[in-house]
Short mmCIF file of N, CA, C and O and ligand atoms in Angstrom, two decimals:
data_model
loop_
_atom_site.label_atom_id
_atom_site.label_comp_id
_atom_site.label_asym_id
_atom_site.label_seq_id
_atom_site.Cartn_x
_atom_site.Cartn_y
_atom_site.Cartn_z
N UNK N 1 84.73 193.33 -43.07
CA UNK N 1 84.41 193.65 -44.47
C UNK N 1 84.04 195.13 -44.60
O UNK N 1 83.39 195.68 -43.72
N UNK N 2 84.47 195.76 -45.69
CA UNK N 2 84.09 197.15 -45.93
C UNK N 2 83.05 197.22 -47.06
O UNK N 2 82.60 196.20 -47.57
N UNK N 3 82.69 198.45 -47.43
CA UNK N 3 81.65 198.64 -48.44
C UNK N 3 82.07 198.03 -49.78
O UNK N 3 81.24 197.44 -50.48
N UNK N 4 83.33 198.14 -50.14
CA UNK N 4 83.81 197.55 -51.39
C UNK N 4 83.59 196.04 -51.38
O UNK N 4 83.22 195.44 -52.38
N UNK N 5 83.85 195.42 -50.26
CA UNK N 5 83.67 193.98 -50.13
C UNK N 5 82.22 193.58 -50.32
O UNK N 5 81.92 192.60 -51.00
N UNK N 6 81.32 194.35 -49.72
CA UNK N 6 79.89 194.08 -49.88
C UNK N 6 79.51 194.17 -51.35
O UNK N 6 78.83 193.30 -51.90
N UNK N 7 80.01 195.22 -51.99
CA UNK N 7 79.74 195.42 -53.41
C UNK N 7 80.18 194.21 -54.23
O UNK N 7 79.50 193.76 -55.14
N UNK N 8 81.32 193.66 -53.87
CA UNK N 8 81.87 192.54 -54.62
C UNK N 8 81.05 191.27 -54.40
O UNK N 8 80.88 190.46 -55.30
N UNK N 9 80.54 191.10 -53.19
CA UNK N 9 79.89 189.83 -52.85
C UNK N 9 78.38 189.87 -52.99
O UNK N 9 77.72 188.85 -52.79
N UNK N 10 77.82 191.04 -53.32
CA UNK N 10 76.37 191.21 -53.16
C UNK N 10 75.55 190.21 -53.98
O UNK N 10 74.57 189.66 -53.49
N UNK N 11 75.96 189.92 -55.20
CA UNK N 11 75.11 189.05 -56.01
C UNK N 11 75.17 187.60 -55.50
O UNK N 11 74.15 186.91 -55.47
N UNK N 12 76.36 187.18 -55.05
CA UNK N 12 76.45 185.84 -54.46
C UNK N 12 75.67 185.77 -53.16
O UNK N 12 75.05 184.76 -52.84
N UNK N 13 75.72 186.86 -52.40
CA UNK N 13 74.98 186.91 -51.13
C UNK N 13 73.49 186.71 -51.38
O UNK N 13 72.83 185.90 -50.72
N UNK N 14 72.97 187.44 -52.35
CA UNK N 14 71.54 187.37 -52.62
C UNK N 14 71.18 186.02 -53.24
O UNK N 14 70.10 185.48 -53.00
N UNK N 15 72.09 185.47 -54.01
CA UNK N 15 71.85 184.14 -54.58
C UNK N 15 72.02 183.02 -53.53
O UNK N 15 71.75 181.86 -53.81
N UNK N 16 72.51 183.39 -52.33
CA UNK N 16 72.71 182.39 -51.29
C UNK N 16 73.92 181.51 -51.54
O UNK N 16 73.98 180.37 -51.09
N UNK N 17 74.90 182.04 -52.26
CA UNK N 17 76.06 181.22 -52.63
C UNK N 17 77.32 181.58 -51.86
O UNK N 17 78.40 181.08 -52.17
N UNK N 18 77.19 182.46 -50.86
CA UNK N 18 78.38 182.85 -50.11
C UNK N 18 78.74 181.81 -49.06
O UNK N 18 77.87 181.17 -48.48
N UNK N 19 80.04 181.65 -48.83
CA UNK N 19 80.50 180.86 -47.69
C UNK N 19 79.93 181.46 -46.42
O UNK N 19 79.81 182.68 -46.30
N UNK N 20 79.64 180.60 -45.45
CA UNK N 20 79.01 181.06 -44.22
C UNK N 20 79.80 182.18 -43.55
O UNK N 20 79.23 183.19 -43.12
N UNK N 21 81.12 182.03 -43.48
CA UNK N 21 81.93 183.03 -42.77
C UNK N 21 81.85 184.39 -43.47
O UNK N 21 81.77 185.43 -42.82
N UNK N 22 81.86 184.37 -44.80
CA UNK N 22 81.79 185.63 -45.55
C UNK N 22 80.40 186.24 -45.40
O UNK N 22 80.23 187.44 -45.21
N UNK N 23 79.39 185.38 -45.44
CA UNK N 23 78.01 185.84 -45.27
C UNK N 23 77.85 186.53 -43.92
O UNK N 23 77.23 187.59 -43.82
N UNK N 24 78.43 185.93 -42.88
CA UNK N 24 78.30 186.53 -41.55
C UNK N 24 79.02 187.87 -41.47
O UNK N 24 78.52 188.81 -40.86
N UNK N 25 80.18 187.95 -42.11
CA UNK N 25 80.90 189.22 -42.14
C UNK N 25 80.06 190.29 -42.82
O UNK N 25 79.96 191.43 -42.36
N UNK N 26 79.48 189.90 -43.96
CA UNK N 26 78.67 190.84 -44.73
C UNK N 26 77.48 191.32 -43.90
O UNK N 26 77.18 192.51 -43.85
N UNK N 27 76.84 190.39 -43.20
CA UNK N 27 75.67 190.77 -42.41
C UNK N 27 76.06 191.66 -41.23
O UNK N 27 75.30 192.55 -40.84
N UNK N 28 77.25 191.42 -40.68
CA UNK N 28 77.72 192.31 -39.61
C UNK N 28 77.92 193.72 -40.15
O UNK N 28 77.59 194.70 -39.50
N UNK N 29 78.44 193.81 -41.36
CA UNK N 29 78.62 195.13 -41.98
C UNK N 29 77.27 195.81 -42.18
O UNK N 29 77.11 197.00 -41.91
N UNK N 30 76.28 195.05 -42.64
CA UNK N 30 74.97 195.63 -42.92
C UNK N 30 74.33 196.21 -41.66
O UNK N 30 73.54 197.15 -41.74
N UNK N 31 74.67 195.63 -40.51
CA UNK N 31 74.06 196.11 -39.26
C UNK N 31 74.43 197.56 -38.96
O UNK N 31 73.70 198.26 -38.28
N UNK N 32 75.58 198.00 -39.45
CA UNK N 32 75.98 199.38 -39.13
C UNK N 32 76.19 200.25 -40.36
O UNK N 32 76.65 201.37 -40.24
N UNK N 33 75.86 199.75 -41.55
CA UNK N 33 76.05 200.56 -42.75
C UNK N 33 74.74 200.69 -43.52
O UNK N 33 74.31 199.75 -44.20
N UNK N 34 74.10 201.83 -43.37
CA UNK N 34 72.81 202.07 -44.01
C UNK N 34 72.90 202.01 -45.53
O UNK N 34 71.99 201.55 -46.21
N UNK N 35 74.01 202.50 -46.07
CA UNK N 35 74.17 202.54 -47.53
C UNK N 35 74.12 201.13 -48.12
O UNK N 35 73.39 200.86 -49.07
N UNK N 36 74.91 200.23 -47.55
CA UNK N 36 74.96 198.88 -48.08
C UNK N 36 73.64 198.15 -47.84
O UNK N 36 73.18 197.37 -48.67
N UNK N 37 73.04 198.41 -46.70
CA UNK N 37 71.76 197.79 -46.38
C UNK N 37 70.73 198.17 -47.45
O UNK N 37 69.99 197.33 -47.95
N UNK N 38 70.74 199.45 -47.80
CA UNK N 38 69.82 199.94 -48.81
C UNK N 38 70.06 199.23 -50.16
O UNK N 38 69.13 198.81 -50.82
N UNK N 39 71.32 199.10 -50.51
CA UNK N 39 71.64 198.47 -51.80
C UNK N 39 71.19 197.00 -51.79
O UNK N 39 70.61 196.51 -52.76
N UNK N 40 71.44 196.31 -50.67
CA UNK N 40 71.03 194.90 -50.59
C UNK N 40 69.50 194.80 -50.67
O UNK N 40 68.97 193.97 -51.39
N UNK N 41 68.81 195.67 -49.93
CA UNK N 41 67.34 195.64 -49.96
C UNK N 41 66.82 195.90 -51.37
O UNK N 41 65.94 195.20 -51.86
N UNK N 42 67.38 196.92 -52.01
CA UNK N 42 66.96 197.25 -53.38
C UNK N 42 67.21 196.09 -54.33
O UNK N 42 66.38 195.77 -55.18
N UNK N 43 68.37 195.47 -54.18
CA UNK N 43 68.72 194.36 -55.06
C UNK N 43 67.77 193.19 -54.84
O UNK N 43 67.30 192.57 -55.79
N UNK N 44 67.46 192.92 -53.58
CA UNK N 44 66.51 191.84 -53.27
C UNK N 44 65.18 192.11 -53.93
O UNK N 44 64.58 191.22 -54.53
N UNK N 45 64.67 193.33 -53.78
CA UNK N 45 63.38 193.69 -54.37
C UNK N 45 63.41 193.47 -55.87
O UNK N 45 62.50 192.91 -56.46
N UNK N 46 64.50 193.93 -56.48
CA UNK N 46 64.63 193.81 -57.93
C UNK N 46 64.62 192.35 -58.34
O UNK N 46 63.95 191.96 -59.29
N UNK N 47 65.35 191.54 -57.60
CA UNK N 47 65.40 190.11 -57.91
C UNK N 47 64.02 189.49 -57.78
O UNK N 47 63.59 188.71 -58.62
N UNK N 48 63.28 189.87 -56.72
CA UNK N 48 61.93 189.32 -56.55
C UNK N 48 61.05 189.66 -57.73
O UNK N 48 60.29 188.84 -58.22
N UNK N 49 61.15 190.91 -58.19
CA UNK N 49 60.34 191.33 -59.32
C UNK N 49 60.70 190.54 -60.58
O UNK N 49 59.85 190.06 -61.31
N UNK N 50 62.01 190.36 -60.76
CA UNK N 50 62.46 189.73 -62.00
C UNK N 50 62.21 188.23 -62.03
O UNK N 50 61.99 187.65 -63.08
N UNK N 51 62.29 187.57 -60.89
CA UNK N 51 62.36 186.10 -60.97
C UNK N 51 61.52 185.40 -59.93
O UNK N 51 61.73 184.22 -59.68
N UNK N 52 60.56 186.11 -59.31
CA UNK N 52 59.65 185.41 -58.41
C UNK N 52 60.41 184.68 -57.30
O UNK N 52 60.09 183.56 -56.95
N UNK N 53 61.43 185.34 -56.79
CA UNK N 53 62.28 184.89 -55.67
C UNK N 53 63.01 183.57 -55.88
O UNK N 53 63.50 182.98 -54.94
N UNK N 54 63.07 183.09 -57.09
CA UNK N 54 63.99 181.96 -57.37
C UNK N 54 65.41 182.53 -57.49
O UNK N 54 65.58 183.63 -57.99
N UNK N 55 66.39 181.77 -57.03
CA UNK N 55 67.75 182.27 -57.17
C UNK N 55 68.14 182.43 -58.64
O UNK N 55 67.92 181.52 -59.43
N UNK N 56 68.63 183.59 -58.96
CA UNK N 56 68.95 183.85 -60.36
C UNK N 56 70.06 184.90 -60.44
O UNK N 56 70.22 185.71 -59.53
N UNK N 57 70.82 184.88 -61.47
CA UNK N 57 71.83 185.92 -61.69
C UNK N 57 71.12 187.23 -61.99
O UNK N 57 70.16 187.27 -62.77
N UNK N 58 71.57 188.31 -61.35
CA UNK N 58 70.99 189.62 -61.63
C UNK N 58 71.23 190.02 -63.08
O UNK N 58 72.31 189.80 -63.60
N UNK N 59 70.23 190.62 -63.70
CA UNK N 59 70.47 191.16 -65.04
C UNK N 59 71.61 192.18 -64.98
O UNK N 59 71.68 192.96 -64.04
N UNK N 60 72.46 192.17 -65.97
CA UNK N 60 73.64 193.02 -65.95
C UNK N 60 73.32 194.49 -65.78
O UNK N 60 74.02 195.21 -65.07
N UNK N 61 72.24 194.93 -66.37
CA UNK N 61 71.88 196.35 -66.31
C UNK N 61 71.55 196.75 -64.88
O UNK N 61 71.98 197.78 -64.39
N UNK N 62 70.80 195.90 -64.19
CA UNK N 62 70.45 196.17 -62.79
C UNK N 62 71.70 196.20 -61.94
O UNK N 62 71.90 197.09 -61.12
N UNK N 63 72.56 195.23 -62.18
CA UNK N 63 73.78 195.12 -61.39
C UNK N 63 74.63 196.39 -61.54
O UNK N 63 75.08 196.97 -60.57
N UNK N 64 74.81 196.84 -62.78
CA UNK N 64 75.69 198.00 -62.96
C UNK N 64 75.03 199.26 -62.42
O UNK N 64 75.70 200.15 -61.92
N UNK N 65 73.70 199.34 -62.47
CA UNK N 65 73.03 200.51 -61.92
C UNK N 65 73.25 200.57 -60.41
O UNK N 65 73.54 201.61 -59.84
N UNK N 66 73.12 199.43 -59.75
CA UNK N 66 73.32 199.39 -58.30
C UNK N 66 74.77 199.69 -57.95
O UNK N 66 75.05 200.42 -57.01
N UNK N 67 75.67 199.13 -58.71
CA UNK N 67 77.08 199.38 -58.44
C UNK N 67 77.41 200.87 -58.60
O UNK N 67 78.13 201.43 -57.79
N UNK N 68 76.83 201.49 -59.63
CA UNK N 68 77.05 202.92 -59.82
C UNK N 68 76.53 203.71 -58.63
O UNK N 68 77.18 204.63 -58.14
N UNK N 69 75.34 203.35 -58.17
CA UNK N 69 74.73 204.06 -57.04
C UNK N 69 75.61 203.95 -55.80
O UNK N 69 75.84 204.93 -55.10
N UNK N 70 76.11 202.75 -55.56
CA UNK N 70 76.92 202.56 -54.37
C UNK N 70 78.27 203.28 -54.51
O UNK N 70 78.76 203.88 -53.58
N UNK N 71 78.83 203.22 -55.72
CA UNK N 71 80.11 203.89 -55.94
C UNK N 71 79.96 205.40 -55.70
O UNK N 71 80.82 206.03 -55.11
N UNK N 72 78.83 205.96 -56.17
CA UNK N 72 78.61 207.39 -55.94
C UNK N 72 78.54 207.67 -54.45
O UNK N 72 79.10 208.64 -53.95
N UNK N 73 77.85 206.80 -53.71
CA UNK N 73 77.75 206.98 -52.26
C UNK N 73 79.12 206.94 -51.62
O UNK N 73 79.43 207.73 -50.73
N UNK N 74 79.93 205.99 -52.05
CA UNK N 74 81.27 205.86 -51.47
C UNK N 74 82.08 207.11 -51.76
O UNK N 74 82.82 207.59 -50.90
N UNK N 75 81.95 207.65 -52.95
CA UNK N 75 82.68 208.87 -53.29
C UNK N 75 82.24 210.04 -52.44
O UNK N 75 83.05 210.82 -51.96
N UNK N 76 80.91 210.16 -52.25
CA UNK N 76 80.40 211.24 -51.40
C UNK N 76 81.01 211.15 -50.01
O UNK N 76 81.43 212.12 -49.42
N UNK N 77 81.02 209.93 -49.49
CA UNK N 77 81.57 209.72 -48.16
C UNK N 77 83.03 210.13 -48.09
O UNK N 77 83.46 210.78 -47.15
N UNK N 78 83.78 209.74 -49.11
CA UNK N 78 85.21 210.05 -49.13
C UNK N 78 85.42 211.55 -49.16
O UNK N 78 86.34 212.08 -48.55
N UNK N 79 84.52 212.26 -49.88
CA UNK N 79 84.67 213.71 -49.97
C UNK N 79 84.35 214.38 -48.64
O UNK N 79 85.00 215.35 -48.25
N UNK N 80 83.32 213.85 -47.97
CA UNK N 80 82.94 214.46 -46.70
C UNK N 80 83.97 214.18 -45.61
O UNK N 80 84.13 214.97 -44.70
N UNK N 81 84.62 213.03 -45.70
CA UNK N 81 85.55 212.65 -44.65
C UNK N 81 86.93 212.36 -45.22
O UNK N 81 87.32 211.21 -45.36
N UNK N 82 87.64 213.41 -45.60
CA UNK N 82 88.98 213.15 -46.17
C UNK N 82 89.89 212.55 -45.11
O UNK N 82 89.86 212.97 -43.96
N UNK N 83 90.67 211.57 -45.51
CA UNK N 83 91.51 210.89 -44.52
C UNK N 83 92.87 211.58 -44.40
O UNK N 83 93.31 212.23 -45.31
ZN1 ZN A 1 78.87 199.64 -46.38
#
């Protein structure tokens, strides 16, 4: 899984709704990607604040803010490492 994949699955991951195989892939990615780890941690914190750690859909505003942050990070990376 790459960073885009994590971005796509993040809300299901935090809600605990991912298939086991996808969840394991995502966690393997987090082990070596600080950016995605940060986004997952931030999202978890936000969810805890909003809903007292009950599984819940992220508020749309929070979701888009996180997605924007990650997208900016991905763009920075692409600029630093042109393929
Ligand atoms: Zn990543």
